[in-house]
Coordinates of C-alpha atoms in Angstrom, one line a residue:
M550 CA 4.5 18.9 -15.4
E551 CA 3.8 16.2 -13.0
R552 CA 1.1 14.5 -14.1
Y553 CA 0.5 12.9 -10.6
N554 CA 0.9 13.3 -7.1
T555 CA 4.4 12.0 -5.8
Y556 CA 5.4 10.7 -2.7
S557 CA 8.7 12.0 -2.4
D558 CA 7.8 15.6 -3.6
H559 CA 5.1 15.4 -0.4
L560 CA 7.3 13.8 2.3
K561 CA 9.9 16.9 1.3
K562 CA 6.6 19.3 1.4
K563 CA 5.5 17.6 4.7
Y564 CA 8.5 17.3 6.2
G565 CA 11.0 20.1 5.1
E566 CA 13.3 17.0 3.9
K567 CA 14.3 14.5 2.5
V568 CA 12.5 11.6 4.4
Y569 CA 12.6 7.6 3.9
K570 CA 10.8 4.7 5.2
I571 CA 12.4 1.8 6.7
P572 CA 10.9 -1.5 7.3
I573 CA 10.5 -3.2 11.0
S574 CA 9.5 -6.9 11.3
L575 CA 7.8 -7.9 14.1
P576 CA 6.5 -11.5 15.3
V577 CA 2.9 -11.2 13.9
T578 CA 0.8 -13.1 11.7
C579 CA -2.5 -12.7 10.1
P580 CA -6.0 -14.6 10.5
N581 CA -5.8 -15.7 7.1
R582 CA -2.7 -18.0 7.7
D583 CA -3.9 -19.0 11.8
G584 CA -6.8 -20.7 11.4
S585 CA -9.0 -18.0 12.5
L586 CA -10.9 -17.1 8.7
S587 CA -8.7 -19.8 7.0
S588 CA -5.0 -21.8 7.5
E589 CA -4.6 -20.8 3.7
P590 CA -2.8 -17.3 2.8
C591 CA -4.3 -14.9 -0.1
I592 CA -2.9 -17.1 -2.8
F593 CA 0.1 -14.5 -3.8
C594 CA 1.0 -13.8 -0.1
G595 CA 4.6 -15.7 0.0
S596 CA 6.9 -15.6 3.4
I597 CA 7.4 -12.0 4.4
G598 CA 11.3 -11.0 6.2
A599 CA 10.9 -7.1 6.3
D600 CA 14.2 -5.0 6.2
Y601 CA 15.3 -6.0 3.0
E602 CA 18.4 -4.0 3.1
T603 CA 20.1 -4.6 6.2
K604 CA 18.9 -7.9 7.0
A605 CA 18.0 -6.9 10.3
V606 CA 15.1 -9.2 11.0
G607 CA 14.3 -10.4 14.7
L608 CA 15.6 -7.7 16.6
P609 CA 14.4 -5.4 18.7
I610 CA 12.8 -2.3 17.0
T611 CA 15.1 0.5 18.0
R612 CA 18.1 -2.0 17.1
Q613 CA 16.2 -2.9 13.3
L614 CA 16.0 1.6 12.7
D615 CA 19.7 2.2 14.0
R616 CA 21.0 -0.3 11.5
S617 CA 18.3 1.0 8.9
I618 CA 19.0 4.2 9.1
A619 CA 22.7 3.9 9.6
H620 CA 22.8 2.0 6.1
V621 CA 20.2 4.0 4.1
G622 CA 20.5 7.7 5.8
P623 CA 24.0 8.4 4.3
K624 CA 22.6 6.4 0.8
Y625 CA 20.4 8.2 0.3
K626 CA 20.7 11.7 2.3
A627 CA 18.0 11.4 4.4
K628 CA 17.6 12.3 8.5
K629 CA 14.1 11.7 8.9
F630 CA 12.4 8.5 8.7
I631 CA 9.1 6.8 9.0
A632 CA 9.4 3.4 10.8
Y633 CA 6.9 0.9 8.6
F634 CA 5.5 -1.6 10.2
L635 CA 5.3 -4.2 6.9
N636 CA 5.3 -7.6 7.6
Y637 CA 1.6 -9.8 7.6
T638 CA -1.1 -7.7 9.8
N639 CA 0.1 -5.4 12.7
T640 CA -2.9 -5.0 14.1
Y641 CA -3.1 -8.6 15.0
A642 CA -1.8 -8.8 17.9
P643 CA -2.2 -8.4 21.1
S644 CA -2.8 -4.8 21.4
E645 CA -0.6 -4.5 24.6
D646 CA 1.9 -5.7 22.6
F647 CA 1.1 -3.2 19.1
R648 CA 0.9 -0.7 21.7
S649 CA 4.6 -1.4 22.9
W650 CA 5.7 -1.9 19.3
V651 CA 4.2 1.7 18.0
E652 CA 5.5 3.5 21.1
E653 CA 9.1 2.1 20.9
A654 CA 9.3 2.9 17.3
M655 CA 7.5 6.4 18.0
A656 CA 10.7 7.2 20.6
H657 CA 13.1 7.2 18.3
P658 CA 14.6 10.5 17.7
D659 CA 15.3 10.1 14.0
V660 CA 11.5 8.8 13.5
V661 CA 8.7 11.6 12.3
G662 CA 5.7 9.0 11.9
V663 CA 4.8 5.5 12.4
D664 CA 2.9 3.8 9.0
V665 CA 0.5 0.4 10.0
S666 CA 0.2 -2.0 7.6
T667 CA -2.9 -4.0 7.6
R668 CA -5.8 -5.7 6.6
P669 CA -9.4 -3.9 6.7
D670 CA -11.4 -6.7 8.7
C671 CA -8.5 -6.3 11.2
V672 CA -9.2 -2.6 12.2
N673 CA -10.2 -2.1 15.4
E674 CA -11.1 0.5 17.5
R675 CA -8.5 -0.2 20.3
Y676 CA -5.8 0.0 17.8
L677 CA -6.9 3.3 16.7
E678 CA -6.7 4.6 19.7
I679 CA -3.6 3.1 20.5
L680 CA -2.2 5.1 17.4
K681 CA -3.9 8.2 18.6
E682 CA -2.9 8.3 22.0
S683 CA 1.0 7.6 20.9
S684 CA 0.8 10.1 17.9
E685 CA -0.2 12.5 20.9
K686 CA 2.5 11.4 23.4
Y687 CA 5.3 11.7 21.2
G688 CA 4.3 13.9 18.7
K689 CA 4.6 11.6 15.8
D690 CA 2.4 11.1 12.2
V691 CA 0.4 7.8 12.2
T692 CA -0.2 6.4 8.4
V693 CA -2.7 3.0 8.0
E694 CA -2.3 0.8 5.3
L695 CA -5.0 -1.0 4.1
G696 CA -4.3 -4.0 1.2
L697 CA -7.9 -3.7 -0.9
Q698 CA -6.4 -4.9 -4.2
S699 CA -9.5 -4.6 -5.9
S700 CA -13.5 -3.8 -5.3
N701 CA -14.3 -6.7 -7.0
A702 CA -16.4 -9.2 -4.8
H703 CA -15.7 -12.1 -7.1
T704 CA -11.9 -10.8 -7.7
L705 CA -11.2 -11.3 -3.6
L706 CA -12.9 -14.3 -3.4
K707 CA -10.5 -15.8 -6.1
L708 CA -7.2 -14.1 -3.9
G709 CA -8.1 -15.9 -1.0
R710 CA -9.0 -12.6 0.7
C711 CA -11.5 -13.9 3.1
H712 CA -13.1 -10.1 3.1
T713 CA -14.8 -8.2 0.6
A714 CA -14.7 -4.1 0.0
A715 CA -17.4 -4.2 2.7
E716 CA -14.7 -4.4 5.2
Y717 CA -12.4 -2.3 3.3
V718 CA -15.6 1.0 3.2
D719 CA -15.6 0.2 7.3
A720 CA -12.2 0.2 7.5
A721 CA -11.4 3.5 5.5
L722 CA -14.3 5.1 7.4
R723 CA -12.7 4.2 10.9
I724 CA -9.7 5.4 10.1
G725 CA -11.0 8.9 8.7
R726 CA -12.7 9.9 11.8
Y727 CA -9.2 9.5 13.6
G728 CA -7.8 12.0 10.7
F729 CA -4.5 9.4 10.4
D730 CA -3.4 9.6 6.9
Q731 CA -4.1 6.0 5.2
C732 CA -2.7 4.3 2.0
T733 CA -5.1 1.3 0.0
H734 CA -2.9 -1.2 -2.0
V735 CA -4.1 -2.3 -5.7
I736 CA -2.8 -4.7 -8.0
A737 CA -4.5 -2.8 -11.5
D738 CA -3.6 -6.2 -13.4
L739 CA -5.1 -8.7 -11.6
P740 CA -6.5 -11.8 -14.2
W741 CA -9.9 -11.6 -13.0
D742 CA -10.5 -8.2 -13.3
D743 CA -11.1 -5.8 -16.6
R744 CA -10.8 -1.8 -17.2
V745 CA -13.6 -1.0 -15.9
D746 CA -13.1 -2.9 -12.5
V747 CA -10.2 -1.1 -12.2
I748 CA -12.1 2.5 -13.3
E749 CA -14.6 1.2 -10.0
T750 CA -11.7 0.6 -7.6
A751 CA -10.1 4.3 -8.2
K752 CA -13.9 5.6 -8.0
L753 CA -14.5 3.7 -4.2
I754 CA -11.4 4.8 -3.7
S755 CA -11.8 8.4 -4.1
V756 CA -15.0 8.8 -2.3
L757 CA -13.3 7.9 0.9
P758 CA -10.8 9.6 3.4
V759 CA -8.0 8.1 1.5
T760 CA -5.3 9.6 1.5
E761 CA -2.3 7.5 -0.6
V762 CA -2.4 4.8 -2.6
K763 CA 0.0 2.3 -3.9
I764 CA -0.3 0.9 -7.4
H765 CA 1.8 -2.5 -8.8
S766 CA 1.6 -5.4 -11.1
L767 CA 0.6 -8.9 -10.1
Y768 CA 3.5 -10.5 -9.6
I769 CA 4.1 -14.2 -8.5
V770 CA 5.7 -15.3 -5.7
K771 CA 7.8 -18.6 -5.3
G772 CA 6.1 -21.3 -3.3
T773 CA 2.7 -19.5 -3.1
E774 CA -0.8 -20.6 -4.8
L775 CA -0.6 -18.4 -7.3
A776 CA 2.9 -19.9 -8.2
R777 CA 1.2 -23.5 -8.7
M778 CA -1.6 -22.3 -10.5
Y779 CA 0.7 -20.1 -13.2
E780 CA 2.8 -22.9 -13.2
R781 CA -0.3 -25.1 -14.2
G782 CA -1.1 -22.7 -17.0
E783 CA -4.5 -22.0 -14.9
V784 CA -3.4 -18.6 -14.2
T785 CA -2.3 -15.9 -17.6
L786 CA -1.1 -12.8 -16.7
S787 CA -1.4 -9.6 -18.8
S788 CA 1.1 -8.2 -20.5
M789 CA 3.1 -4.8 -19.0
E790 CA 1.1 -2.9 -21.9
E791 CA -2.0 -3.6 -20.8
Y792 CA -1.0 -2.8 -17.0
M793 CA 0.0 0.2 -18.0
E794 CA -3.1 0.9 -20.0
R795 CA -4.9 0.6 -16.5
V796 CA -2.6 2.2 -14.4
A797 CA -3.6 5.4 -16.5
L798 CA -7.0 4.9 -16.2
F799 CA -6.9 4.3 -12.8
L800 CA -4.9 7.8 -12.5
A801 CA -7.5 9.4 -14.4
Y802 CA -10.3 8.2 -12.3
L803 CA -8.3 8.9 -8.7
R804 CA -9.1 11.6 -6.7
K805 CA -6.2 15.0 -7.2
D806 CA -5.2 15.1 -4.0
I807 CA -4.7 11.7 -3.3
V808 CA -0.5 10.9 -3.1
I809 CA 1.0 7.9 -5.6
Q810 CA 3.4 6.1 -3.0
R811 CA 4.1 4.2 -6.2
I812 CA 3.0 3.2 -9.8
V813 CA 4.8 0.0 -9.8
G814 CA 6.3 -2.9 -7.5
R815 CA 9.8 -3.9 -6.7
A816 CA 10.7 -7.4 -5.7
S817 CA 13.5 -9.7 -5.7
G818 CA 14.0 -11.6 -8.7
G819 CA 15.4 -14.5 -6.7
N820 CA 12.0 -15.2 -4.7
T821 CA 9.6 -14.5 -7.7
L822 CA 8.6 -16.2 -11.3
T823 CA 7.8 -13.4 -12.6
V824 CA 7.7 -9.5 -11.9
N825 CA 6.3 -6.8 -14.2
G826 CA 7.0 -8.9 -17.1
G827 CA 10.6 -9.5 -16.9
S828 CA 11.2 -5.2 -16.9
P829 CA 13.1 -3.5 -14.5
W830 CA 10.7 -1.2 -12.3
W831 CA 12.5 1.7 -13.4
E832 CA 11.5 0.9 -17.0
V833 CA 8.5 0.4 -16.5
K834 CA 7.8 3.5 -14.6
S835 CA 9.2 5.5 -17.6
R836 CA 7.1 3.6 -20.5
I837 CA 3.8 4.9 -18.0
D838 CA 5.0 8.5 -17.3
E839 CA 5.5 8.7 -21.2
L840 CA 2.3 7.3 -22.1
L841 CA 0.1 9.4 -19.6
E842 CA 2.9 12.8 -21.3
E843 CA 1.2 11.1 -24.8
R844 CA -2.2 11.1 -23.7
N845 CA -2.2 14.0 -21.6
I846 CA -3.7 12.1 -18.6
T847 CA -3.2 13.9 -15.6
Q848 CA -4.6 12.1 -11.9
G849 CA -8.3 13.0 -11.7
C850 CA -9.3 14.2 -15.0
L851 CA -11.9 12.0 -15.2
C852 CA -12.7 12.1 -11.7
D853 CA -16.1 14.1 -12.0
Y854 CA -18.5 11.4 -10.5
I855 CA -18.6 13.3 -7.5
D856 CA -20.9 16.0 -5.5
G857 CA -24.4 14.7 -7.2
K858 CA -22.9 15.0 -10.6
A859 CA -26.1 14.3 -12.6
V860 CA -27.9 17.5 -10.8
R861 CA -25.4 20.2 -11.2
H862 CA -27.3 21.5 -14.0
F863 CA -29.8 23.1 -11.2
L864 CA -27.5 24.6 -9.3

């Protein structure tokens, strides 16, 4: 019995076969890096170079796709692919540059869709219109990924996000009006959050037109402000047991139809001080699956707060 909606099953049902995401590196930055909002990145954000498996960073999009497909296609027995604009804030670039990148990716014959990662405060109607026009022109799907991390405004301030949940709500509603899939990123074990915050984050996501979620633990990338705080003893990470408890809670309160892209993060050990408490990602995932089974928790089993819960007895 599946306890939650897995991304791999979702893609197989949607496209009729296995689909693999190809990371694309683009020459973009972030308003938290260039001085627009801040000259300092979020405290957990390191230098990102996409296309980790084939190291095709800096190449034209078509070349990045071709190289990655040649590598991962046979490895994972995939023939269809999603072009994943991964690094930094991909809608924080001149709009016509953005259009050319989207159209080049969508024009690739093996690509079935484009997945654009961005910040909630960088979702603008102009960019959404470009995605809509390109999607209609090439007949390809669109997903927009938003980094929320937490619904707690105080935690977001600690993280240096330079936005709150309000910008996230605005972005999610805007994306929803275009009918695109949208994925929200959540860090379930932030030191400044408790279990109530995790539940509230799941509930906030559930009442918005969100279709997918990524959940992972807080891992510490070398050279970041978070790494310096960690080394100075200013930040204490939760145990993996606490992380798993929070993931179980999050899933219980999350709307049943939302697709779970991941429940545990993966990061290069050479670039991090700590990730997943030192445990392999597949071990953490297995332990979460076991916990859900032991507690008889299924996704959405506590999602009873929608549609006027308090007045249902009058119906």
